[in-house]
Amino acid sequence: MTTISAPSARTTLAGIACAMGASTMFSINDVIFKFLSGDYALHQMVLIRAVIGIIVMLAVVIPLSGGFALLRTPKWRLHLIRGIFVVFSNFFYFLALAAMPLADAVAIFFVAPLLVTALSVPILGEKVGPRRWAAVLVGLLGVVVMMRPGSAAFQFASLLPLLSALAYAMMHMMTRRMGGTESALTMTVFVQLSFIVSSLAVGLALGDGRYGQTSDPSLAFLARAWAWPTAGDWMKLTLIGFTSSAGGILIGQAYKLCEAGLVAPFEYISMPLAIFWGVTVFGQWPDMVAWAGIALICGAGLYIAAREAALARRGKRKRQHAATGSDL
């Protein structure tokens, strides 16, 4: 008889702790990016973060995980495409943080899991039932509510986290295609290299600040001239490198220890953290319209996660029954 063992309670708790820890690290990352967005250029901050991140990966993580042979891959073109999506997702998201309340940007970005569900049909050929399609529509309605098109409160910056979520969803499409043969560490290193190359390219094009004299906070963040950080800001910039690396490692470990359907809901701790940071650090409290949009988007995302977990358990039971029957 063939049996499929379930993770122990300790393993499950460890996976949940890793997911919550990763979300906390990413949330701290967001706060520092928003806090410094008025003083430094985006490409400068991304470059510093990526350099610190790749040093941590090459000096500590990879040697402890099997060595540099892990980086050998014939699929460097796919890594390049995936890296481009990750870079666009991060750039759009951080540009949004410069202009929007933190909680609003995080909430709109949380439409990403819904876009992953929707895009998995035409790109990966997966099947999505009517209930999950309904959840996708509810989440998109939440985005419309938060963006407030046609009203005086609408701002074009609200499109940025939506574009970030779309690029993030496309990155996940690439990950699903590559995940069977490429290790998470390999993909992480190539992403950090993509950040370094892209931020250097943007810095060479815009780093003199000739386009940075604008009242738009997102455009100013993108085109601001490079500036030498103060001692205190060096500590903050170093912290975003370590929190980014730690968050990436923790979330990878979470999905390694537990099923995706169990881990995904705990990533939503980022939402209350974003509200907390917004109130305590930036003095920004969501209004009633924002609360309605947050509820629709997060509710739809949590439903998708729960539904996919239920479907995964059903599929697992069917495989167990099939395996049991074949062994009789």
XYZ file of C-alpha atoms in Angstrom:
328
model
C 0.000 0.000 0.000
C 1.300 3.498 -0.878
C 0.786 6.242 1.710
C 1.272 9.973 1.488
C 2.363 11.463 4.780
C 0.967 14.777 5.987
C 3.256 17.373 7.530
C 3.505 17.268 11.307
C 1.960 19.963 13.476
C 5.442 21.323 14.216
C 6.264 21.507 10.506
C 2.957 23.246 9.797
C 3.585 25.816 12.530
C 7.095 26.391 11.214
C 5.733 26.995 7.708
C 3.129 29.440 9.006
C 5.771 31.243 11.077
C 7.997 31.531 8.000
C 5.131 32.992 5.934
C 4.295 35.544 8.612
C 7.968 36.374 9.085
C 8.401 36.891 5.343
C 5.387 39.196 5.180
C 6.776 41.194 8.088
C 10.161 41.539 6.359
C 8.537 42.693 3.120
C 6.345 45.133 5.055
C 9.409 46.713 6.694
C 10.942 46.920 3.229
C 7.892 48.837 1.974
C 8.016 51.297 4.877
C 11.678 52.151 4.280
C 11.178 52.569 0.528
C 8.256 54.939 1.094
C 10.077 56.785 3.868
C 13.154 57.447 1.712
C 11.329 57.969 -1.600
C 11.515 61.744 -1.208
C 15.288 61.820 -0.768
C 16.848 59.190 -3.047
C 16.337 57.751 -6.513
C 14.434 54.499 -6.894
C 17.157 52.872 -8.995
C 19.748 53.798 -6.384
C 17.771 52.155 -3.594
C 17.044 49.065 -5.707
C 20.729 48.737 -6.613
C 21.864 48.914 -2.987
C 19.203 46.411 -1.957
C 20.134 43.988 -4.755
C 23.880 44.193 -4.101
C 23.366 43.424 -0.413
C 20.916 40.668 -1.307
C 23.220 38.928 -3.754
C 26.154 39.176 -1.333
C 24.035 37.400 1.287
C 22.996 34.760 -1.254
C 26.492 34.102 -2.641
C 28.364 34.300 0.647
C 25.966 32.538 3.001
C 22.858 30.906 1.548
C 24.256 29.101 -1.505
C 27.365 27.664 0.221
C 25.087 26.277 2.947
C 22.613 24.886 0.391
C 24.841 22.773 -1.821
C 27.289 25.125 -3.495
C 27.518 27.154 -6.668
C 26.658 24.194 -8.890
C 23.037 25.174 -8.186
C 23.479 28.214 -10.427
C 24.197 26.173 -13.540
C 21.178 26.237 -15.803
C 20.477 25.914 -19.532
C 17.330 28.033 -19.115
C 18.988 31.416 -18.724
C 16.640 32.956 -21.317
C 13.615 32.007 -19.222
C 15.371 33.406 -16.154
C 15.933 36.640 -18.092
C 12.237 36.938 -18.997
C 11.184 36.131 -15.439
C 13.671 38.686 -14.106
C 12.189 41.379 -16.355
C 8.718 40.739 -14.943
C 10.055 40.899 -11.370
C 11.885 44.166 -12.067
C 8.788 45.793 -13.586
C 6.645 44.557 -10.700
C 9.003 46.047 -8.112
C 9.547 49.327 -9.944
C 5.818 49.929 -10.466
C 5.053 49.029 -6.850
C 7.712 51.259 -5.290
C 6.760 54.150 -7.564
C 3.206 53.733 -6.261
C 4.420 53.864 -2.662
C 5.952 57.278 -3.314
C 2.558 58.752 -4.221
C -0.076 56.662 -2.431
C -1.013 55.728 1.129
C 0.778 52.511 2.020
C -2.395 50.555 2.806
C -4.002 51.533 -0.523
C -0.994 50.417 -2.568
C -0.716 47.111 -0.687
C -4.447 46.422 -1.044
C -4.487 47.013 -4.817
C -1.358 44.884 -5.205
C -3.164 42.031 -3.433
C -5.202 41.565 -6.619
C -2.130 39.658 -7.867
C -3.339 36.205 -6.675
C -6.614 36.822 -8.501
C -4.723 37.701 -11.679
C -2.653 34.532 -11.267
C -5.897 32.543 -11.189
C -7.285 34.333 -14.254
C -4.068 34.135 -16.304
C -3.534 30.447 -15.509
C -6.412 29.628 -17.889
C -5.090 31.105 -21.183
C -1.378 30.741 -20.407
C -1.125 27.426 -18.544
C -4.335 25.760 -19.717
C -5.611 25.277 -16.157
C -9.320 25.041 -15.332
C -11.012 27.606 -13.102
C -14.542 27.022 -11.845
C -17.358 29.578 -11.637
C -16.850 30.241 -7.929
C -13.213 31.253 -8.405
C -14.146 33.373 -11.427
C -16.728 35.103 -9.234
C -14.023 35.776 -6.622
C -11.779 37.263 -9.324
C -14.585 39.618 -10.379
C -15.243 40.632 -6.763
C -11.549 41.398 -6.266
C -11.415 43.471 -9.449
C -14.489 45.346 -8.243
C -12.536 46.112 -5.073
C -9.720 47.575 -7.199
C -12.215 49.816 -9.017
C -13.625 50.962 -5.670
C -10.161 51.871 -4.383
C -9.093 53.619 -7.594
C -12.322 55.717 -7.677
C -12.317 56.430 -11.428
C -14.258 59.495 -12.488
C -14.019 61.152 -9.072
C -11.797 63.967 -7.873
C -9.969 61.435 -5.658
C -8.739 59.406 -8.636
C -4.995 59.549 -9.266
C -3.005 57.897 -12.036
C -0.584 56.544 -9.427
C -3.292 54.051 -8.417
C -2.675 52.281 -11.735
C 0.900 51.514 -10.683
C 0.164 48.805 -8.066
C -2.276 47.236 -10.535
C 0.472 47.097 -13.186
C 2.809 45.752 -10.511
C 0.313 42.995 -9.682
C -0.011 42.104 -13.376
C 3.774 41.827 -13.781
C 3.922 39.804 -10.556
C 1.261 37.426 -11.886
C 3.239 36.969 -15.114
C 6.309 36.217 -13.016
C 4.326 33.446 -11.331
C 3.362 32.064 -14.737
C 7.076 31.810 -15.533
C 7.784 30.256 -12.122
C 5.202 27.515 -12.732
C 6.802 26.734 -16.082
C 10.322 26.624 -14.620
C 9.695 25.315 -11.102
C 9.930 21.667 -12.063
C 13.593 21.907 -13.047
C 14.918 25.169 -11.567
C 15.639 25.585 -7.868
C 14.273 28.519 -5.876
C 17.825 29.635 -5.068
C 18.773 29.733 -8.744
C 15.742 31.844 -9.558
C 16.458 34.176 -6.615
C 20.056 34.816 -7.702
C 18.990 35.557 -11.280
C 16.355 37.970 -9.979
C 18.964 39.848 -7.929
C 21.198 40.043 -11.003
C 18.242 41.417 -12.972
C 17.772 44.128 -10.345
C 21.453 45.084 -10.510
C 21.541 45.303 -14.308
C 18.225 47.178 -14.602
C 18.958 49.686 -11.822
C 22.390 50.426 -13.299
C 20.806 50.951 -16.719
C 18.166 53.321 -15.328
C 20.822 55.084 -13.264
C 23.017 55.676 -16.319
C 20.015 57.049 -18.221
C 18.454 59.178 -15.470
C 21.001 59.349 -12.649
C 22.113 62.915 -13.393
C 18.665 64.142 -12.341
C 17.929 66.195 -15.449
C 14.355 64.856 -15.514
C 13.874 64.803 -11.761
C 12.532 68.338 -11.312
C 8.843 67.497 -11.202
C 6.049 67.828 -8.679
C 4.853 64.272 -9.318
C 6.265 62.142 -6.473
C 6.451 58.949 -8.547
C 8.263 60.583 -11.476
C 10.589 62.405 -9.089
C 11.389 59.127 -7.346
C 12.203 57.532 -10.700
C 14.293 60.352 -12.192
C 15.927 61.934 -9.124
C 19.707 62.374 -9.198
C 21.901 59.993 -7.232
C 22.754 61.302 -3.767
C 25.268 60.046 -1.236
C 23.279 58.695 1.737
C 23.765 59.971 5.254
C 25.070 57.602 7.930
C 21.571 57.035 9.280
C 20.144 56.419 5.819
C 22.922 53.934 5.052
C 21.596 51.881 7.960
C 18.064 52.021 6.506
C 19.301 51.135 3.014
C 21.304 48.227 4.402
C 18.210 47.085 6.278
C 16.140 46.876 3.078
C 18.817 44.587 1.621
C 18.675 42.242 4.603
C 14.882 42.305 4.978
C 14.464 41.613 1.262
C 16.856 38.649 1.412
C 15.364 37.329 4.646
C 11.834 37.676 3.286
C 12.713 35.788 0.114
C 14.346 32.961 2.051
C 11.483 32.728 4.563
C 8.711 32.654 1.978
C 10.570 30.002 -0.005
C 10.909 27.923 3.147
C 7.224 28.412 3.981
C 6.091 27.001 0.633
C 8.620 24.208 0.980
C 7.284 23.122 4.392
C 3.543 23.534 3.744
C 1.027 23.384 0.937
C 0.450 26.648 -0.927
C -3.195 26.790 0.128
C -2.163 26.774 3.783
C 0.615 29.334 3.440
C -1.062 31.902 1.170
C -3.663 33.248 3.652
C -0.943 34.087 6.185
C 0.740 36.370 3.658
C -2.274 38.645 4.127
C -0.776 39.760 7.433
C 0.840 42.375 5.196
C -2.497 44.206 5.045
C -2.928 44.979 8.767
C 0.802 45.711 8.941
C 0.445 48.218 6.089
C -2.454 49.902 7.915
C -0.396 49.977 11.138
C 2.674 51.494 9.449
C 0.507 53.937 7.514
C -1.066 55.263 10.706
C 1.993 55.260 12.984
C 4.735 56.309 10.539
C 2.951 58.347 7.862
C -0.235 59.467 9.634
C -2.452 57.947 6.910
C -5.676 56.204 7.936
C -7.845 54.520 5.245
C -11.201 56.181 4.646
C -14.488 54.276 4.327
C -14.140 53.814 0.551
C -10.638 52.389 1.002
C -11.911 50.033 3.723
C -14.591 48.751 1.334
C -12.022 48.120 -1.395
C -9.646 46.427 1.052
C -12.450 44.120 2.237
C -13.428 43.138 -1.318
C -9.871 42.491 -2.526
C -8.628 40.648 0.573
C -11.861 38.709 0.939
C -11.694 37.547 -2.675
C -8.026 36.620 -2.327
C -8.616 34.641 0.846
C -11.535 32.822 -0.789
C -9.352 31.904 -3.783
C -6.675 30.571 -1.419
C -9.226 28.534 0.554
C -10.873 27.182 -2.601
C -7.552 26.152 -4.164
C -6.549 24.475 -0.894
C -9.819 22.517 -0.880
C -9.313 21.456 -4.492
C -5.733 20.418 -3.724
C -6.931 18.262 -0.797
C -9.592 16.685 -3.005
C -7.008 15.870 -5.660
C -4.698 14.450 -3.016
C -7.441 12.164 -1.685
C -8.166 10.933 -5.215
C -4.481 10.130 -5.748
C -4.381 8.297 -2.415
C -7.425 6.229 -3.331
C -5.958 5.466 -6.763
C -2.630 4.458 -5.237
C -4.351 2.306 -2.620
C -6.457 0.589 -5.241
C -3.469 -0.079 -7.494
C -1.607 -1.749 -4.648
C -4.412 -4.195 -3.759
